[in-house]
Short mmCIF file of C-alpha atoms in Angstrom, two decimals:
data_model
loop_
_atom_site.label_atom_id
_atom_site.label_comp_id
_atom_site.label_asym_id
_atom_site.label_seq_id
_atom_site.Cartn_x
_atom_site.Cartn_y
_atom_site.Cartn_z
CA UNK A 1 -0.05 -0.02 -0.12
CA UNK A 2 1.37 3.32 -1.03
CA UNK A 3 0.71 6.52 1.15
CA UNK A 4 0.71 9.97 -0.42
CA UNK A 5 -0.79 12.90 1.73
CA UNK A 6 -2.59 10.33 3.58
CA UNK A 7 -4.35 9.04 0.46
CA UNK A 8 -3.93 5.22 0.36
CA UNK A 9 -3.58 3.59 -3.11
CA UNK A 10 -3.74 -0.14 -3.29
CA UNK A 11 -1.11 -0.94 -5.83
CA UNK A 12 -2.57 -4.35 -6.58
CA UNK A 13 -5.75 -3.04 -8.37
CA UNK A 14 -5.10 0.89 -8.34
CA UNK A 15 -8.03 1.58 -6.25
CA UNK A 16 -7.85 4.81 -4.22
CA UNK A 17 -9.46 5.30 -0.76
CA UNK A 18 -10.04 9.02 -0.25
CA UNK A 19 -10.52 10.04 3.44
CA UNK A 20 -13.64 11.83 4.25
CA UNK A 21 -11.82 15.11 5.27
CA UNK A 22 -10.57 15.43 1.63
CA UNK A 23 -14.26 15.00 0.27
CA UNK A 24 -15.60 17.50 2.55
CA UNK A 25 -13.15 20.34 2.12
CA UNK A 26 -13.16 23.15 -0.52
CA UNK A 27 -9.88 23.71 -2.42
CA UNK A 28 -7.84 26.88 -2.45
CA UNK A 29 -5.95 27.80 -5.58
CA UNK A 30 -2.76 29.95 -5.30
CA UNK A 31 0.57 30.58 -6.90
CA UNK A 32 3.27 28.26 -5.82
CA UNK A 33 7.09 28.43 -6.40
CA UNK A 34 8.36 26.49 -9.32
CA UNK A 35 10.64 24.39 -7.13
CA UNK A 36 7.67 23.25 -4.84
CA UNK A 37 5.54 22.37 -7.89
CA UNK A 38 8.36 20.48 -9.63
CA UNK A 39 8.93 18.52 -6.40
CA UNK A 40 5.22 17.83 -6.10
CA UNK A 41 5.07 16.55 -9.76
CA UNK A 42 8.13 14.52 -9.39
CA UNK A 43 6.50 12.79 -6.36
CA UNK A 44 3.06 12.33 -7.73
CA UNK A 45 3.19 11.74 -11.39
CA UNK A 46 3.94 8.35 -13.12
CA UNK A 47 5.74 9.55 -16.30
CA UNK A 48 5.50 13.37 -16.59
CA UNK A 49 9.00 15.08 -16.16
CA UNK A 50 8.52 18.34 -14.13
CA UNK A 51 9.19 21.42 -16.40
CA UNK A 52 12.11 23.61 -15.33
CA UNK A 53 10.11 26.78 -15.88
CA UNK A 54 6.55 28.18 -16.68
CA UNK A 55 4.82 31.34 -16.93
CA UNK A 56 1.81 30.11 -14.89
CA UNK A 57 2.36 27.91 -11.88
CA UNK A 58 -0.59 27.37 -9.51
CA UNK A 59 -1.29 24.85 -6.75
CA UNK A 60 -4.43 23.46 -5.04
CA UNK A 61 -4.41 23.19 -1.30
CA UNK A 62 -6.86 21.82 1.23
CA UNK A 63 -8.19 23.93 3.98
CA UNK A 64 -5.31 22.89 6.24
CA UNK A 65 -2.80 24.02 3.48
CA UNK A 66 -1.80 20.51 2.26
CA UNK A 67 -0.77 20.74 -1.39
CA UNK A 68 -2.87 18.31 -3.40
CA UNK A 69 -2.20 19.46 -7.02
CA UNK A 70 -0.09 21.69 -9.31
CA UNK A 71 -0.59 23.00 -12.90
CA UNK A 72 2.08 24.57 -15.20
CA UNK A 73 1.16 26.67 -18.34
CA UNK A 74 2.97 28.98 -20.59
CA UNK A 75 2.74 30.68 -24.12
CA UNK A 76 2.28 27.90 -26.79
CA UNK A 77 5.45 27.20 -28.83
CA UNK A 78 4.15 28.35 -32.13
CA UNK A 79 3.57 31.47 -34.06
CA UNK A 80 0.28 32.15 -32.34
CA UNK A 81 1.09 34.52 -29.40
CA UNK A 82 -2.52 34.39 -28.32
CA UNK A 83 -2.31 30.74 -27.17
CA UNK A 84 -1.08 29.44 -23.77
CA UNK A 85 -0.75 25.83 -23.02
CA UNK A 86 -1.25 23.59 -19.93
CA UNK A 87 1.74 21.36 -20.22
CA UNK A 88 1.84 19.75 -16.89
CA UNK A 89 -0.88 18.87 -14.30
CA UNK A 90 -0.56 16.35 -11.43
CA UNK A 91 -2.53 15.86 -8.24
CA UNK A 92 -2.38 13.28 -5.48
CA UNK A 93 -5.98 11.98 -6.42
CA UNK A 94 -7.89 14.55 -4.45
CA UNK A 95 -11.52 14.83 -6.05
CA UNK A 96 -11.94 17.81 -8.30
CA UNK A 97 -8.40 19.13 -7.88
CA UNK A 98 -7.62 18.66 -11.70
CA UNK A 99 -10.83 20.61 -12.70
CA UNK A 100 -10.02 23.39 -10.15
CA UNK A 101 -6.55 23.74 -11.37
CA UNK A 102 -7.67 23.72 -15.08
CA UNK A 103 -10.17 26.39 -14.36
CA UNK A 104 -7.60 28.49 -12.44
CA UNK A 105 -5.19 28.04 -15.31
CA UNK A 106 -7.91 29.33 -17.74
CA UNK A 107 -8.57 32.55 -15.64
CA UNK A 108 -4.69 33.09 -15.12
CA UNK A 109 -4.15 32.69 -18.91
CA UNK A 110 -7.04 35.34 -19.51
CA UNK A 111 -5.37 37.66 -16.90
CA UNK A 112 -2.02 37.29 -18.87
CA UNK A 113 -3.81 38.35 -22.09
CA UNK A 114 -4.11 34.96 -23.90
CA UNK A 115 -7.16 34.32 -25.97
CA UNK A 116 -7.20 30.51 -25.78
CA UNK A 117 -5.72 27.77 -23.62
CA UNK A 118 -4.81 24.36 -24.92
CA UNK A 119 -3.82 21.03 -23.38
CA UNK A 120 -2.86 17.47 -24.43
CA UNK A 121 -3.87 14.06 -23.27
CA UNK A 122 -2.89 10.60 -24.21
CA UNK A 123 -5.68 9.02 -26.35
CA UNK A 124 -6.90 6.68 -23.64
CA UNK A 125 -7.43 9.39 -21.21
CA UNK A 126 -11.24 10.36 -21.07
CA UNK A 127 -10.71 14.11 -20.40
CA UNK A 128 -13.36 14.27 -17.90
CA UNK A 129 -11.67 17.04 -15.81
CA UNK A 130 -10.80 18.99 -19.00
CA UNK A 131 -14.67 18.85 -20.12
CA UNK A 132 -15.70 20.08 -16.52
CA UNK A 133 -13.28 23.04 -16.92
CA UNK A 134 -14.83 24.05 -20.34
CA UNK A 135 -12.31 22.34 -22.74
CA UNK A 136 -13.19 20.40 -25.86
CA UNK A 137 -11.29 18.09 -28.01
CA UNK A 138 -10.15 19.57 -31.35
CA UNK A 139 -8.07 16.77 -32.87
CA UNK A 140 -4.84 14.74 -32.63
CA UNK A 141 -1.28 15.87 -32.70
CA UNK A 142 1.79 13.73 -33.54
CA UNK A 143 4.11 13.17 -30.63
CA UNK A 144 6.76 15.72 -30.43
CA UNK A 145 10.29 14.48 -30.93
CA UNK A 146 11.17 15.04 -27.18
CA UNK A 147 8.28 12.95 -26.00
CA UNK A 148 9.38 10.41 -23.55
CA UNK A 149 6.67 7.84 -24.57
CA UNK A 150 6.41 8.65 -28.17
CA UNK A 151 2.62 8.49 -28.18
CA UNK A 152 0.42 10.88 -30.05
CA UNK A 153 -1.75 13.29 -28.14
CA UNK A 154 -5.33 14.40 -28.10
CA UNK A 155 -5.43 18.33 -28.16
CA UNK A 156 -8.11 20.10 -26.19
CA UNK A 157 -8.85 23.87 -26.27
CA UNK A 158 -10.93 26.44 -24.41
CA UNK A 159 -11.35 30.18 -25.11
CA UNK A 160 -10.19 32.39 -22.20
CA UNK A 161 -12.81 35.10 -23.36
CA UNK A 162 -11.16 38.47 -23.25
CA UNK A 163 -7.78 40.08 -23.72
CA UNK A 164 -5.72 40.10 -26.70
CA UNK A 165 -2.15 38.93 -27.08
#
């Protein structure tokens, strides 16, 4: 049995038992330091390498201040200066942490002047949190040459409504 922030995961069947105090608390979103976010991602994510830098770095905390998730986003690596991309999102399994972080990243991208926000998932991932945060799938992208797993990705987008960059 694995223990991460008092969330116990049974490694035999990947089931997660979430304590009642996690289900009953609201999450607070705030900026977090890049080193803290990188350490959290290295601790919680199976395959994602924590990014060295990002324009937007946010964390989700429980009422007692326990960090339960982080999101990294920056301007998209293209000629489109009006688009930001979520390129890393990791949580400890706390319910609604992904959706809360994606919504906060959307608001932060709007505040930074971006017109749209994109994210990528593996084809087998359902995108439930992305849908809850207002994203919609727009197609597939070939794996980048630096991708550690070499798998193609599903691209999702949402408008940030407002601002021009």
